[in-house]
C-alpha positions as a printed Julia matrix, in Angstrom:
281×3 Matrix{Float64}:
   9.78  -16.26  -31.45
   8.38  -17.38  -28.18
  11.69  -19.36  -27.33
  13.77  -16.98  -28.25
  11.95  -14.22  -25.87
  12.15  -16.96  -23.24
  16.02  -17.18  -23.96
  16.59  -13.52  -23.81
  14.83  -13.47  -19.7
  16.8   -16.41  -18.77
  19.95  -15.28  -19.78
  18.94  -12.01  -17.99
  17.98  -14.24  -14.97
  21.45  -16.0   -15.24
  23.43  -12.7   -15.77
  21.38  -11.36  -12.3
  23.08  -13.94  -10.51
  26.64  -13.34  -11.66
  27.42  -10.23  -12.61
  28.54   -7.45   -9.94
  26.59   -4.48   -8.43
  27.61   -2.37  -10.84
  25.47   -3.75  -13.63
  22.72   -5.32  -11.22
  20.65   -2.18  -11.52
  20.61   -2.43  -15.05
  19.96   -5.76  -15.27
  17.03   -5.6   -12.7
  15.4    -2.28  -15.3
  15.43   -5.27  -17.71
  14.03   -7.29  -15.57
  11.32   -5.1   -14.98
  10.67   -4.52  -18.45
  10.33   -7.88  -19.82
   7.82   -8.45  -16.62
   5.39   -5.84  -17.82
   5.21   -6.51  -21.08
   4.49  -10.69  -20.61
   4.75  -11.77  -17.49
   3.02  -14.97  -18.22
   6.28  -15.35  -20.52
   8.43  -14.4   -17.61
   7.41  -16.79  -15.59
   7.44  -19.82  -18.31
  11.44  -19.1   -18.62
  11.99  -19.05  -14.81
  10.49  -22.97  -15.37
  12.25  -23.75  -17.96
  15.14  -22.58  -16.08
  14.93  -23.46  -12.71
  12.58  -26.92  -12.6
  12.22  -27.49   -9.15
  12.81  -23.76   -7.39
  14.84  -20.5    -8.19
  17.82  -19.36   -5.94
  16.47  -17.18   -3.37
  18.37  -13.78   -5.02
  16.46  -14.16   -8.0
  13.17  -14.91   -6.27
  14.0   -11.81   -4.59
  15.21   -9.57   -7.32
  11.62  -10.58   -8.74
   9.45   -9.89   -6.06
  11.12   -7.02   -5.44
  10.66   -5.52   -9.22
   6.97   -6.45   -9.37
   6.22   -4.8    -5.58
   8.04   -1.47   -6.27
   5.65   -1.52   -9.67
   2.62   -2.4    -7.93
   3.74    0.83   -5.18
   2.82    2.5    -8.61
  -0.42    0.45   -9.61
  -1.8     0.83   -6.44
  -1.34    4.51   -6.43
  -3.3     4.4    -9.72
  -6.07    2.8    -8.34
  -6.96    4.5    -5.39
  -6.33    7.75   -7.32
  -9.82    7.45   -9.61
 -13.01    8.43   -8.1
 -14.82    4.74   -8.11
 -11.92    2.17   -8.56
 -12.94   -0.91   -9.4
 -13.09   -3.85   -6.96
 -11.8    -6.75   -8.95
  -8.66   -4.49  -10.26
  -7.81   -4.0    -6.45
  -8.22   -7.96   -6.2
  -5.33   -8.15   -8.82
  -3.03   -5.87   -8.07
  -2.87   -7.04   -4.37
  -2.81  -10.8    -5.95
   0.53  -10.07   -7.34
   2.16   -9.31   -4.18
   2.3   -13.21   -3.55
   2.8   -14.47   -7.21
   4.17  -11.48   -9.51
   3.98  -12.81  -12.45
   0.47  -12.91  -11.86
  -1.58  -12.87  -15.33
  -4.78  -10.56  -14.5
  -6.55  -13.32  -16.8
  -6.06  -15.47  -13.62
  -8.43  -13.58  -11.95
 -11.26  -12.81  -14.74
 -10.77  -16.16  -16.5
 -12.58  -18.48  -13.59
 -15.06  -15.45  -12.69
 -15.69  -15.26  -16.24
 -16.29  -19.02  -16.05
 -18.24  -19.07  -13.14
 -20.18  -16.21  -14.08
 -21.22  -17.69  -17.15
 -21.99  -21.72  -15.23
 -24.68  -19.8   -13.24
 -26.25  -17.6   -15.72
 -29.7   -19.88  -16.24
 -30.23  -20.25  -12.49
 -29.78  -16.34  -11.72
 -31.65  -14.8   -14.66
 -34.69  -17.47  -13.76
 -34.8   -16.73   -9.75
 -37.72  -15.24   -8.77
 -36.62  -13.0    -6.31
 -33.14  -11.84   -4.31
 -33.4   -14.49   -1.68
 -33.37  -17.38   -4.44
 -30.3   -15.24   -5.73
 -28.47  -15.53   -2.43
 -29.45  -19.1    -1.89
 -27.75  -20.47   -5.35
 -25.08  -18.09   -4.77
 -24.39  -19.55   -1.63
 -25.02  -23.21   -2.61
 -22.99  -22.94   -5.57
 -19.86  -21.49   -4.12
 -19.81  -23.83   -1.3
 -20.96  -26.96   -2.83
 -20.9   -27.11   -6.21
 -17.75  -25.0    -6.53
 -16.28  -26.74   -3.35
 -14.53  -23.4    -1.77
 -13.75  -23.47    1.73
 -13.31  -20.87    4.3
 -10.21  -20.56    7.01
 -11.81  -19.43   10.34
  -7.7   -17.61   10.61
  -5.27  -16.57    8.71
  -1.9   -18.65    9.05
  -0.1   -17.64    5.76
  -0.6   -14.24    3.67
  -1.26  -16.82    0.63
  -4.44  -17.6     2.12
  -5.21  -13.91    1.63
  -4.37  -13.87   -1.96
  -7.82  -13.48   -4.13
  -5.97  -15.06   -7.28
  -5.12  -17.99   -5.22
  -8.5   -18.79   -3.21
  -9.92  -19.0    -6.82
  -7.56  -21.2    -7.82
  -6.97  -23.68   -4.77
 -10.86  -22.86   -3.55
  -9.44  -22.41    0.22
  -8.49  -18.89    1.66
 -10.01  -16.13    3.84
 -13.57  -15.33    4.63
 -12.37  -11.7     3.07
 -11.74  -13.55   -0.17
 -14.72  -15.44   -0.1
 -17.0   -12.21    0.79
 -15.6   -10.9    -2.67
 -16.17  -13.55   -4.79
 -19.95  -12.45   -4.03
 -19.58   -9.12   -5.14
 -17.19   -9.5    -8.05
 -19.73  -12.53   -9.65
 -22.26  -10.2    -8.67
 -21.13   -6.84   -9.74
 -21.47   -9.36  -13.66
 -24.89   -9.02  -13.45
 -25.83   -6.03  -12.2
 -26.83   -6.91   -8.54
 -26.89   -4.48   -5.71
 -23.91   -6.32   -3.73
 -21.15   -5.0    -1.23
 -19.42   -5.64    1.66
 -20.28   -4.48    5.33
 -18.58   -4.62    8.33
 -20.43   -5.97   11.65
 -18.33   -4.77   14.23
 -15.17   -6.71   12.48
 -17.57   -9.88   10.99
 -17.23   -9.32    7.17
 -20.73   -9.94    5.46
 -21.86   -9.62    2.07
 -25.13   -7.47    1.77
 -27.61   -8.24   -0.9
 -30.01   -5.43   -1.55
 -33.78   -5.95   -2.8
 -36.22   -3.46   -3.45
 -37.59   -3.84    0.26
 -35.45   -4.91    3.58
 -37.67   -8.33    3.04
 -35.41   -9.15    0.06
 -32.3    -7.5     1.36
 -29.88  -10.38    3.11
 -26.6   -10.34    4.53
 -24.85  -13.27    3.75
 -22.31  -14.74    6.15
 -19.25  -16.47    3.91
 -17.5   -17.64    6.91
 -21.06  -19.89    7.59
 -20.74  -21.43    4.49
 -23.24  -18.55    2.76
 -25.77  -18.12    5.65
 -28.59  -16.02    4.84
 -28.93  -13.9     7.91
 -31.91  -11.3     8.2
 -30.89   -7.29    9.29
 -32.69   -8.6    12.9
 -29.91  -11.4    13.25
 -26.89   -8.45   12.91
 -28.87   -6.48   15.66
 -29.33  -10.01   17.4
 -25.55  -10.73   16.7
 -24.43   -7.68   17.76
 -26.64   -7.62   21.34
 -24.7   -10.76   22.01
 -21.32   -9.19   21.92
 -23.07   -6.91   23.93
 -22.16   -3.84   21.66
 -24.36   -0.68   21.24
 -25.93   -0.62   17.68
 -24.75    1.58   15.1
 -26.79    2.49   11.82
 -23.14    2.8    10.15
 -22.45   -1.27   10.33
 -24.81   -1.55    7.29
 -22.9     1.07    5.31
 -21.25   -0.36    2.18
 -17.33   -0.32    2.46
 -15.74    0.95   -0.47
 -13.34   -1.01   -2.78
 -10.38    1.43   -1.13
 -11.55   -0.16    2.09
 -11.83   -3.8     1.03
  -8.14   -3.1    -0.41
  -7.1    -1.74    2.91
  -8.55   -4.78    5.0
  -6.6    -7.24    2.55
  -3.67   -5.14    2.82
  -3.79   -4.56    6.8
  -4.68   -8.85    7.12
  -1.16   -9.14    5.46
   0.94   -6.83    7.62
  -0.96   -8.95   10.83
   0.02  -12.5     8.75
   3.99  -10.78    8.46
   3.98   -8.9    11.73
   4.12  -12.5    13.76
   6.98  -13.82   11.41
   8.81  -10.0    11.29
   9.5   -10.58    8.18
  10.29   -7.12    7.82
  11.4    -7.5     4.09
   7.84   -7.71    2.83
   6.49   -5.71    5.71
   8.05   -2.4     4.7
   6.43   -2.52    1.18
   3.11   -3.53    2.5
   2.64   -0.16    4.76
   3.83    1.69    1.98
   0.83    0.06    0.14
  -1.49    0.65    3.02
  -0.32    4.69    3.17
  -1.0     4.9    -0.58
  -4.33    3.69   -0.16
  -4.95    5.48    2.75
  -4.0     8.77    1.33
């Protein structure tokens, strides 16, 4: 059954790249449909198919049926009143790979969740918390952070899990989205455009901000007002605020379009701000 499904999208694939404008329309709804409903299998045929790369039409015909969906998805998610983080992590995911399995995202976080269950549940306090979260993404886990952003890949969530190398953004949610598995008090701040993770105790004591482009360094609420002196910028009670998941999604979205803007690659651009007005609005 599985080959034959895999034989129906190829010969779509093939008939994509042959037939006239007439049908292409109808071809591409085909397309679309066989995408949602397995795109794990959709992406096995275009192996099968095309072992070393696919011509450029269909690579565009598919990235172009998958964006105009997630224009859709996205809509979804920034339509309910507390969307959730890690859904906005995998819908934006599949702007750079759309087959994208969502599995690809909770599968290792699953994993990892589950590796550092024993140490978390036996720490005596939030800054032991912090401390193996920090040591075990950085060294036992091995993820790295870019200090800039040179490709919009490295701003993919789905693939800093999976090639443990991407964006300080990325790495900032990995915190909260391991986190958010157990119940911690974790989100995202902005310090005047430095990204930090804030842990939250029962007293400021055990609260920490966590720097992930530092490799995890624990930094105190004095070191932001410290940090923040040194840029010699007037404090403001509002860099501590959480920032929702809209605005996480908005940063990732608004990192691409700077990534794009230097190449004008104004194919992928124009679907981007249409992502960033939907969330916006």
């Amino acid at each position: 059954m599985e080959t034959q499904g895999n034989d129906r999208v190829k010969a779509l694939i093939r008939l994509l790249q042959t037939e006239s404008d007439a049908y292409g329309p109808m071809l591409k709804r085909e397309l679309a449909a066989a995408i949602k409903a397995d795109p794990a299998r959709v992406q096995s045929a275009i192996l099968e198919e095309f072992k070393t790369s696919a011509p450029l039409p269909v690579v565009h015909t598919l990235e172009e049926i998958c964006w105009e969906d997630l224009a859709t998805a996205l809509a979804r998610f920034a339509a309910k009143i507390n969307p959730d983080l890690e859904e906005g992590l995998a819908l934006l995911s599949k702007f750079t790979s759309p087959a994208l399995p969502s599995k690809e995202i909770s599968s290792p976080l699953d994993d990892m969740a589950r590796e550092l269950r024993g140490a978390l549940l036996n720490a005596k306090n939030h800054t032991e918390i912090a401390t193996i979260l920090s040591h075990y993404f950085f060294h036992v886990k091995g993820f790295q952070t870019l200090p800039a952003n040179l490709d919009i890949k490295d701003i993919s969530f789905a693939r800093f899990l999976r090639k443990k190398r991407g964006s300080s953004l990325c790495a900032a949610c990995l915190y909260v989205t391991i986190g958010q598995r157990y119940g911690l008090d974790v989100n995202l701040v902005d310090l005047a455009g430095r990204i930090l993770v804030h842990l939250r105790g029962l007293s400021a004591r055990e609260s920490w901000f966590i720097d992930p482009l530092d490799a995890g360094k624990l930094l105190s609420q004095e070191d932001c007002r410290t940090y923040i002196r040194t840029r010699q910028i007037e404090w403001n009670d509002e860099f501590l605020l959480p920032l929702s998941s809209r605005l996480i999604v908005r940063r990732f979205i608004a990192n691409m379009i700077y990534v794009l803007n230097k190449l004008r690659d104004e194919r992928r651009l124009k679907y981007l701000r249409e992502y960033l007005e939907i969330i916006k609005n």
